[in-house]
GROMACS .gro file of N, CA and C in nm:
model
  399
    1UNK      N    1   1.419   0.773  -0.615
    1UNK     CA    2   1.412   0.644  -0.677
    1UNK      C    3   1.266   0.601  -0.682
    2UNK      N    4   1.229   0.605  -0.768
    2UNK     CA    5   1.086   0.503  -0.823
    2UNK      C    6   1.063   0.384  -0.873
    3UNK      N    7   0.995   0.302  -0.810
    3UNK     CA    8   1.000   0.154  -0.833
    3UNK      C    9   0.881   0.081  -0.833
    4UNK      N   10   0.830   0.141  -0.948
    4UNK     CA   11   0.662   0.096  -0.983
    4UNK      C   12   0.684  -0.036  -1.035
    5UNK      N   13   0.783  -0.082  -1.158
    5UNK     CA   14   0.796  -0.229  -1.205
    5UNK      C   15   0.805  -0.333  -1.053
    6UNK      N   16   0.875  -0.305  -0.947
    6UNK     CA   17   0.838  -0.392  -0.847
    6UNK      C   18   0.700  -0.380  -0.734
    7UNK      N   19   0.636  -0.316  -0.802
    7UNK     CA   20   0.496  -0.280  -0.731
    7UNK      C   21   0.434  -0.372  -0.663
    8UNK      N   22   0.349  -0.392  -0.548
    8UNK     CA   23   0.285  -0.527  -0.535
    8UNK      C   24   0.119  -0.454  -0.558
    9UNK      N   25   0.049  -0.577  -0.550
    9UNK     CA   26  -0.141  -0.532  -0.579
    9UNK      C   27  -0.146  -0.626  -0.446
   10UNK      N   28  -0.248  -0.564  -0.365
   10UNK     CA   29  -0.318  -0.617  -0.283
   10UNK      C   30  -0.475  -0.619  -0.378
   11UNK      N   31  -0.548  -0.711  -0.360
   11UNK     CA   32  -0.669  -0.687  -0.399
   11UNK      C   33  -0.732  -0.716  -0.296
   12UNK      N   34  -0.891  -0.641  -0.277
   12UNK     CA   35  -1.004  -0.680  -0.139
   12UNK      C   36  -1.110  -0.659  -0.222
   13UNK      N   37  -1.241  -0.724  -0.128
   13UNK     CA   38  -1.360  -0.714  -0.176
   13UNK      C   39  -1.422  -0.618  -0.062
   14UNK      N   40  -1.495  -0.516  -0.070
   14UNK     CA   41  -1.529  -0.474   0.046
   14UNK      C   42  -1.680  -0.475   0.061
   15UNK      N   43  -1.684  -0.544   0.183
   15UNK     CA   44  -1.801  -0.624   0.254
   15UNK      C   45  -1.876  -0.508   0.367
   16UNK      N   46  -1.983  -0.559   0.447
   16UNK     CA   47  -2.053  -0.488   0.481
   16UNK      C   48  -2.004  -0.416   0.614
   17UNK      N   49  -1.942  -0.483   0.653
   17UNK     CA   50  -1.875  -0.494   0.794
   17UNK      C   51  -1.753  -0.411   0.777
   18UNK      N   52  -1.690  -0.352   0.663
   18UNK     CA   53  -1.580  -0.216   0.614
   18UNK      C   54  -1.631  -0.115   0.582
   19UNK      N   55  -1.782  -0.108   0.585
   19UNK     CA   56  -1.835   0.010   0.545
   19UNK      C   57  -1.938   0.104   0.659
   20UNK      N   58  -1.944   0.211   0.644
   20UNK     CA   59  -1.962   0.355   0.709
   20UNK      C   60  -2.087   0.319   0.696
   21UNK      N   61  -2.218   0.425   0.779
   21UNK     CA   62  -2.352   0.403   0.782
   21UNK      C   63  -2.424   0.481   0.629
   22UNK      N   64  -2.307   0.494   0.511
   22UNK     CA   65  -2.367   0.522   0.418
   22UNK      C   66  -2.343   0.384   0.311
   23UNK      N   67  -2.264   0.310   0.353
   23UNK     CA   68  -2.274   0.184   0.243
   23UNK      C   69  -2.157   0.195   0.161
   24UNK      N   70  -2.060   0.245   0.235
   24UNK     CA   71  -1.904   0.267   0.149
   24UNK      C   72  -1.835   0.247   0.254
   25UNK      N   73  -1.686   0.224   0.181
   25UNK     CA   74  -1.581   0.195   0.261
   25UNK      C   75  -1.574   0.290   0.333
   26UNK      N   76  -1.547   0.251   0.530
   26UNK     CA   77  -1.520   0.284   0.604
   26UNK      C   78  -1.384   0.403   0.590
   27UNK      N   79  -1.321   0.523   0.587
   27UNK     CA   80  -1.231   0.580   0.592
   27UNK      C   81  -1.077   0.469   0.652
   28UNK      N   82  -1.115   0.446   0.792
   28UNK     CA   83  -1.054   0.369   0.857
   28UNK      C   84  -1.018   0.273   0.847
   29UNK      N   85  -1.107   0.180   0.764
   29UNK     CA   86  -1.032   0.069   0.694
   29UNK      C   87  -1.012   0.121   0.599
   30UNK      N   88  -1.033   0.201   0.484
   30UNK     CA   89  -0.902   0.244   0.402
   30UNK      C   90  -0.773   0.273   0.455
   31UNK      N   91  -0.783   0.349   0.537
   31UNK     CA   92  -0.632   0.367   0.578
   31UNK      C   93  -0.541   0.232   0.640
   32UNK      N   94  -0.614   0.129   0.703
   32UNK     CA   95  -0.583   0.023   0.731
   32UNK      C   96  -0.538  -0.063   0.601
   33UNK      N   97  -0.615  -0.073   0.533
   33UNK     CA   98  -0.581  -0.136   0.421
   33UNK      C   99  -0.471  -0.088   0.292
   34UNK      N  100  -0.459   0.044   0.378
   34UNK     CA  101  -0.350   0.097   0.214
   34UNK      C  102  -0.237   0.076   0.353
   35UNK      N  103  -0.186   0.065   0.473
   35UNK     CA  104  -0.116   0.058   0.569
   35UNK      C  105  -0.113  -0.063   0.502
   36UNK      N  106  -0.140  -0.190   0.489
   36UNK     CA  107  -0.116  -0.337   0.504
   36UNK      C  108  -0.023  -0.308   0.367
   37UNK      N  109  -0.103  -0.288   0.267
   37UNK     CA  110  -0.016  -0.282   0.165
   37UNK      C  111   0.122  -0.230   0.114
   38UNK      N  112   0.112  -0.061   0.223
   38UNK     CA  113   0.225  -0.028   0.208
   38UNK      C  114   0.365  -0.141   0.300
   39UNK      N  115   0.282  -0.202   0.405
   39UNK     CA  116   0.453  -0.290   0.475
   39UNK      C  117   0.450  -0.361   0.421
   40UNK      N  118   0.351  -0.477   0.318
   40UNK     CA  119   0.400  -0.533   0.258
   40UNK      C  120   0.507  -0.503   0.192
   41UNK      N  121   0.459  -0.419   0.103
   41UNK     CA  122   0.603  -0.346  -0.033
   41UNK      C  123   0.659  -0.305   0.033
   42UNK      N  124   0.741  -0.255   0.169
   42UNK     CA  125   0.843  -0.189   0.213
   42UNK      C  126   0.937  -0.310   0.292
   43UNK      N  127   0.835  -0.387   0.310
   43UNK     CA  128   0.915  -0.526   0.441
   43UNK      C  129   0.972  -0.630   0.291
   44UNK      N  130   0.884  -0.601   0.173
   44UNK     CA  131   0.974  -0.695   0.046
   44UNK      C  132   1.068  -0.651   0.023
   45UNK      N  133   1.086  -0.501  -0.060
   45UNK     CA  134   1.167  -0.449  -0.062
   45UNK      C  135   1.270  -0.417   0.061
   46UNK      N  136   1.270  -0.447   0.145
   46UNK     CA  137   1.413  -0.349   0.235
   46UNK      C  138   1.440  -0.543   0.288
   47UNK      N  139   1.389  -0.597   0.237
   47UNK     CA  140   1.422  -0.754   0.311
   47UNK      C  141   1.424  -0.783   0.447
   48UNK      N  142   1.349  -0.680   0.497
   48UNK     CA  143   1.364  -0.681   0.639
   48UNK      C  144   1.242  -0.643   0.746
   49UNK      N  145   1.201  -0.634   0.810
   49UNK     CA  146   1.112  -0.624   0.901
   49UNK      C  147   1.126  -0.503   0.900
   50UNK      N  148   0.952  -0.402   0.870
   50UNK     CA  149   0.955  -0.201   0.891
   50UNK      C  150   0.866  -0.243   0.980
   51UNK      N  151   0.858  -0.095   1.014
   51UNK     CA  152   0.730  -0.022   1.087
   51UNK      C  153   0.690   0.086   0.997
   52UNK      N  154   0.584   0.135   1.043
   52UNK     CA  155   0.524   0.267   1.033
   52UNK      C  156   0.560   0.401   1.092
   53UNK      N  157   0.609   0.488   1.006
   53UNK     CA  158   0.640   0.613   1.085
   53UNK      C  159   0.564   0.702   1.093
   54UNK      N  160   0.495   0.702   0.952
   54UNK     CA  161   0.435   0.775   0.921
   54UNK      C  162   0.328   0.781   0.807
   55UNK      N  163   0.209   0.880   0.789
   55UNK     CA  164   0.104   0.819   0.694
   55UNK      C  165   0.137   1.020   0.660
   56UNK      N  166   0.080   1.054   0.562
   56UNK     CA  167   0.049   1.167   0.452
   56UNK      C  168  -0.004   1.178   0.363
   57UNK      N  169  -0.095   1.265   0.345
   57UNK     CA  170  -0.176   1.343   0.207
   57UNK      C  171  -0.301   1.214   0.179
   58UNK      N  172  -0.346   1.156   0.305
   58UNK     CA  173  -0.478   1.022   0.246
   58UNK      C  174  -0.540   1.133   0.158
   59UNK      N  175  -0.584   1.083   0.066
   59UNK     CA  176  -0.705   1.141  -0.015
   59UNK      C  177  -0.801   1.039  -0.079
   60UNK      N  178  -0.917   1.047  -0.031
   60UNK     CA  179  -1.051   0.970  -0.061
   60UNK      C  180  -1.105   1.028  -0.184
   61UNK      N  181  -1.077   0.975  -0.307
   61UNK     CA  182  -1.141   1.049  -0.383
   61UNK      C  183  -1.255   1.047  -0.459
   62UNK      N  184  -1.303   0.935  -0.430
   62UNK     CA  185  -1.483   0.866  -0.478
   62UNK      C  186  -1.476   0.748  -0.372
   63UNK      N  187  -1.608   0.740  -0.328
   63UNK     CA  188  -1.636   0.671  -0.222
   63UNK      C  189  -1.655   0.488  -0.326
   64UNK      N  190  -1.604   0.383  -0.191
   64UNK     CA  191  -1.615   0.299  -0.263
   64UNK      C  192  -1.754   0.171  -0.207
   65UNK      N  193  -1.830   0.144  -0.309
   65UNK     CA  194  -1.969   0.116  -0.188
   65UNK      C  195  -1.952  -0.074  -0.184
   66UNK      N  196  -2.020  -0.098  -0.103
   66UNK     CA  197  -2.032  -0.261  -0.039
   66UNK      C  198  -2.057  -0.346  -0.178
   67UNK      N  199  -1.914  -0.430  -0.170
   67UNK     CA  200  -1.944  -0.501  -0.322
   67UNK      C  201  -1.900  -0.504  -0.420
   68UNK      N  202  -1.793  -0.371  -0.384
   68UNK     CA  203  -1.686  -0.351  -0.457
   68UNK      C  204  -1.592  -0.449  -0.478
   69UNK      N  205  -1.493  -0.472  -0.568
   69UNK     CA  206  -1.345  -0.495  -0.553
   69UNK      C  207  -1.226  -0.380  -0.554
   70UNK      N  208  -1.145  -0.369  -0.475
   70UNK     CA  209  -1.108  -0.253  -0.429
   70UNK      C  210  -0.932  -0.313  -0.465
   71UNK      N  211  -0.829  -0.312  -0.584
   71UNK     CA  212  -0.738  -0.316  -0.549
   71UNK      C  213  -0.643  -0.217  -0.536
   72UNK      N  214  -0.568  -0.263  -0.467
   72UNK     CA  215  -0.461  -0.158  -0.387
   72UNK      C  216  -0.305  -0.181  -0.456
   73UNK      N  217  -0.223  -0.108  -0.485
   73UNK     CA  218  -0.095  -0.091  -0.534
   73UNK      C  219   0.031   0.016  -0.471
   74UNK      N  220   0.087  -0.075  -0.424
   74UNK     CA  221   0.220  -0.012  -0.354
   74UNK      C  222   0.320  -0.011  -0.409
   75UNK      N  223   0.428   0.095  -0.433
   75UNK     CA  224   0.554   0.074  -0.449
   75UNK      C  225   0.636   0.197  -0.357
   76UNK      N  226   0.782   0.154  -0.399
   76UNK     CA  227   0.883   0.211  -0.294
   76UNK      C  228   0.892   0.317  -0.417
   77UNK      N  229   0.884   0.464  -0.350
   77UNK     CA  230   0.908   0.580  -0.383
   77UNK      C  231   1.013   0.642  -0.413
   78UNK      N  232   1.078   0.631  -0.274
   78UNK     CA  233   1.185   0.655  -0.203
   78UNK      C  234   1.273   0.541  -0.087
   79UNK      N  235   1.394   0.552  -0.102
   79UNK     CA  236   1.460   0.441  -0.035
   79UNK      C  237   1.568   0.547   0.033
   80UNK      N  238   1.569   0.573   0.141
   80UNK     CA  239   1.698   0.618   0.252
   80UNK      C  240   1.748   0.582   0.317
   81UNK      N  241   1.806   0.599   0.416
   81UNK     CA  242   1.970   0.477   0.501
   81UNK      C  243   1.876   0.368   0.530
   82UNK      N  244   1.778   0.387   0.647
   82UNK     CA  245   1.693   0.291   0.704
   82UNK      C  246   1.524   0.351   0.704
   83UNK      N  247   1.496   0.416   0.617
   83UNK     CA  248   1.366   0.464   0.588
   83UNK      C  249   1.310   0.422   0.436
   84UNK      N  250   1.179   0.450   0.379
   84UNK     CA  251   1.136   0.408   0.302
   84UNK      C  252   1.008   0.509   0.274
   85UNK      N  253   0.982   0.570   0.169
   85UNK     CA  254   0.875   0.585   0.147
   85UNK      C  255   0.752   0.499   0.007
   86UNK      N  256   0.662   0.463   0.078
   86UNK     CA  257   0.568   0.412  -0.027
   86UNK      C  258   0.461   0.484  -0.055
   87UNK      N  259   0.441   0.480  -0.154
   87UNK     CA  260   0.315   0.484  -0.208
   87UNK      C  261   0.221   0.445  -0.262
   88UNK      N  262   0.096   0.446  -0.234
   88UNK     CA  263  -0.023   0.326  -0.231
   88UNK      C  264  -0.160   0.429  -0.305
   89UNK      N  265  -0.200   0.393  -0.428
   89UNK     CA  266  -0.335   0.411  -0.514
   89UNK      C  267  -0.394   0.267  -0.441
   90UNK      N  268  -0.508   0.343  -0.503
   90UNK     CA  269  -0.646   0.221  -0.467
   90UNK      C  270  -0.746   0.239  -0.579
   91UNK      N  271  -0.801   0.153  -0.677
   91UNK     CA  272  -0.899   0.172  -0.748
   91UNK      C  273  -1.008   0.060  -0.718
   92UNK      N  274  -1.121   0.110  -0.767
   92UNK     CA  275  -1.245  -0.062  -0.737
   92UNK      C  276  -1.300  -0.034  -0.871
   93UNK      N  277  -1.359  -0.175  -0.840
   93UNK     CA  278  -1.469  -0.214  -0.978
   93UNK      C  279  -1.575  -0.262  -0.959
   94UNK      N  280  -1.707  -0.227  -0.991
   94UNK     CA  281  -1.807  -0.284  -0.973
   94UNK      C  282  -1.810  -0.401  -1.095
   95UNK      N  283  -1.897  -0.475  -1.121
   95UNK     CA  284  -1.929  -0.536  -1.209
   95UNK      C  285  -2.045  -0.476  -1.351
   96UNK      N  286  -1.929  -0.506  -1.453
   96UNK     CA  287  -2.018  -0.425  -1.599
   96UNK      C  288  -1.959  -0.311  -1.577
   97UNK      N  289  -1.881  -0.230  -1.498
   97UNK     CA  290  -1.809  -0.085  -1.462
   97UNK      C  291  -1.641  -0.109  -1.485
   98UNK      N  292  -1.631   0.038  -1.547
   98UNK     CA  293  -1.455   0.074  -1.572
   98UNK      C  294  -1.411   0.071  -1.397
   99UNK      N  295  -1.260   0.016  -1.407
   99UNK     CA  296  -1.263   0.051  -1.264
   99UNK      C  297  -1.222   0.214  -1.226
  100UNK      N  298  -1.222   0.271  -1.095
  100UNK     CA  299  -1.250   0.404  -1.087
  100UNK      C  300  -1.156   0.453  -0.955
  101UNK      N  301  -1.038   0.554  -1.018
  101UNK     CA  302  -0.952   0.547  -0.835
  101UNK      C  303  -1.047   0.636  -0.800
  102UNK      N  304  -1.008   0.606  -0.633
  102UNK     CA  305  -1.038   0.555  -0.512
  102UNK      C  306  -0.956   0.648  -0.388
  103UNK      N  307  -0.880   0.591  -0.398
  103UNK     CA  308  -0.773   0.626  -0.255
  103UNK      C  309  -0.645   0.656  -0.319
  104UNK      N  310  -0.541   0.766  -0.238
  104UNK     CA  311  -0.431   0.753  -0.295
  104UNK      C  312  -0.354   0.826  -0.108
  105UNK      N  313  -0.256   0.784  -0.107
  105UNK     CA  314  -0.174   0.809   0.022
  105UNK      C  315  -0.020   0.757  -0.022
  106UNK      N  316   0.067   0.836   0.095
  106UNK     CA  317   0.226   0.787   0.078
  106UNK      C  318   0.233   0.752   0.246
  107UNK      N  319   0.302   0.625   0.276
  107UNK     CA  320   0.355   0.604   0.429
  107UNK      C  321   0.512   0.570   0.427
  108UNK      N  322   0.545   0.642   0.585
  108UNK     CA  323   0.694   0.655   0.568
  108UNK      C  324   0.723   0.524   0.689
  109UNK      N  325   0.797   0.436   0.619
  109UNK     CA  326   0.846   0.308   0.663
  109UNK      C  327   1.008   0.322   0.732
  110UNK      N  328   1.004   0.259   0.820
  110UNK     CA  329   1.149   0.225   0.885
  110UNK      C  330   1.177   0.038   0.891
  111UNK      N  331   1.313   0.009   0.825
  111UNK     CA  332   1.327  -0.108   0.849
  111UNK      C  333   1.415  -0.117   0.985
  112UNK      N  334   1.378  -0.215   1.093
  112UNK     CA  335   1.418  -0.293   1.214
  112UNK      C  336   1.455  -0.406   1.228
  113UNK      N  337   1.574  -0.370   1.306
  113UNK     CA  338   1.621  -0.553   1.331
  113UNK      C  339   1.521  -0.597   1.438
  114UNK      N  340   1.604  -0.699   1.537
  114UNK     CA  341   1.499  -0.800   1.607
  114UNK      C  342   1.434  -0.710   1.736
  115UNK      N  343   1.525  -0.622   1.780
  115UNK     CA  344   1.505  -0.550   1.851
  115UNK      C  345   1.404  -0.430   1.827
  116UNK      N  346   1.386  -0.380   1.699
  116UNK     CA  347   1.292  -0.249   1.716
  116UNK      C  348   1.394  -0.168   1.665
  117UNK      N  349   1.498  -0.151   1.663
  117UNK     CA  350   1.591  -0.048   1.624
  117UNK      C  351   1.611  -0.042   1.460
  118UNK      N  352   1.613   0.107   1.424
  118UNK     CA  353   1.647   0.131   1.275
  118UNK      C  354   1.784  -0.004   1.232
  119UNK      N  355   1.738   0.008   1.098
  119UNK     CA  356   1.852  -0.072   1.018
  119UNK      C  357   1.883  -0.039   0.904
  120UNK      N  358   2.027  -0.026   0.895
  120UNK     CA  359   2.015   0.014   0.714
  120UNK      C  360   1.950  -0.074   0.632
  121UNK      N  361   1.925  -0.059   0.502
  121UNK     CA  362   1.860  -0.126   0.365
  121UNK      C  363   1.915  -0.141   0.308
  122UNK      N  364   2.018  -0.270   0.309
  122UNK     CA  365   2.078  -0.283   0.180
  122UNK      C  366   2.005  -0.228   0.019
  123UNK      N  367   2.128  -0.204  -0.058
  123UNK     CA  368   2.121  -0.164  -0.192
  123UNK      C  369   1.991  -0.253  -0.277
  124UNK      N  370   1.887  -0.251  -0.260
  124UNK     CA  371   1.739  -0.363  -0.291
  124UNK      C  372   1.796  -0.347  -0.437
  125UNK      N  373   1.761  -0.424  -0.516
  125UNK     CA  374   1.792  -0.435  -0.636
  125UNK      C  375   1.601  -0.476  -0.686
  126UNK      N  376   1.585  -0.484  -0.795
  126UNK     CA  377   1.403  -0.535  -0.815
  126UNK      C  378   1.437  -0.680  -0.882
  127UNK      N  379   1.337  -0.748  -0.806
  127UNK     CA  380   1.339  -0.924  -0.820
  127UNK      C  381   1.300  -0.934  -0.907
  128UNK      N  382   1.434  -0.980  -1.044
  128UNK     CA  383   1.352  -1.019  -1.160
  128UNK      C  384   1.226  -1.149  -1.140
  129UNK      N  385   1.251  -1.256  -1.060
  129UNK     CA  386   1.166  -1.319  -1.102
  129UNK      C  387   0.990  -1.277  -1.086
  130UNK      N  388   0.982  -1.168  -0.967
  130UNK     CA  389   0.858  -1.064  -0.958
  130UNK      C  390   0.832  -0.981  -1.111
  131UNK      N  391   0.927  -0.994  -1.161
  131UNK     CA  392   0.889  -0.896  -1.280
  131UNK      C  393   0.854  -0.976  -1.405
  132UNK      N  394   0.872  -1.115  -1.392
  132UNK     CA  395   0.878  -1.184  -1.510
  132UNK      C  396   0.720  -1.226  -1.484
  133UNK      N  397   0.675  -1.227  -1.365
  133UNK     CA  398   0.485  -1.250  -1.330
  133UNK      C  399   0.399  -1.167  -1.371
   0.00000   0.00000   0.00000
């Protein structure tokens, strides 16, 4: 199941304090930042509180430098009993510049009740009124 029409965008600016001693985004806050994005889209979609199970295939594929705008796009890939997979692109833009991907990774989500324990996912349906924005 693919569910790009319910996609969310994170957008960031990345500042000096996210970047590596060459003047680009830090690796680590990439992965942090495509992580935020992916529970967003997995905790919307499954209506419920995930975790992180798992991260796969990061690929950095042009460095992004201080000053950028860097947005990020998640959607649910895959939906299983109480698992989730997302997947998260990242492109930036300088100013006067096409924007240019960036980052691309998939993380494997579990939704939890109050306790920490797996939960099924109800049948998510995609929120028209998200789609009408």
């Amino acid at each position: 199941m693919t569910n790009r029409n319910t996609a969310l965008e994170l957008t960031e600016i990345v500042f000096p304090e996210h970047a590596n001693h060459y003047g680009t985004l830090f690796g680590g806050n990439a992965l942090m930042l495509m992580s935020k994005a992916a529970f967003l889209a997995a905790r919307d979609f499954a209506q419920a509180d995930v975790v992180m199970a798992g991260c796969g295939d990061a690929q950095f594929l042009a460095p992004v430098p201080v000053g950028s705008v860097l947005r990020l796009r998640a959607w649910v890939s895959r939906q299983g009993r109480s698992s989730l997979t997302v997947s998260v692109t990242g492109s930036f833009e300088q100013l006067g510049q096409a924007p240019r991907e960036a980052l691309r990774s998939f993380f494997e989500m579990v939704a939890v009740d109050k306790s920490g324990r797996p939960r099924r996912i109800p049948n998510a349906q995609p929120n028209p009124e998200k789609e009408a924005a």
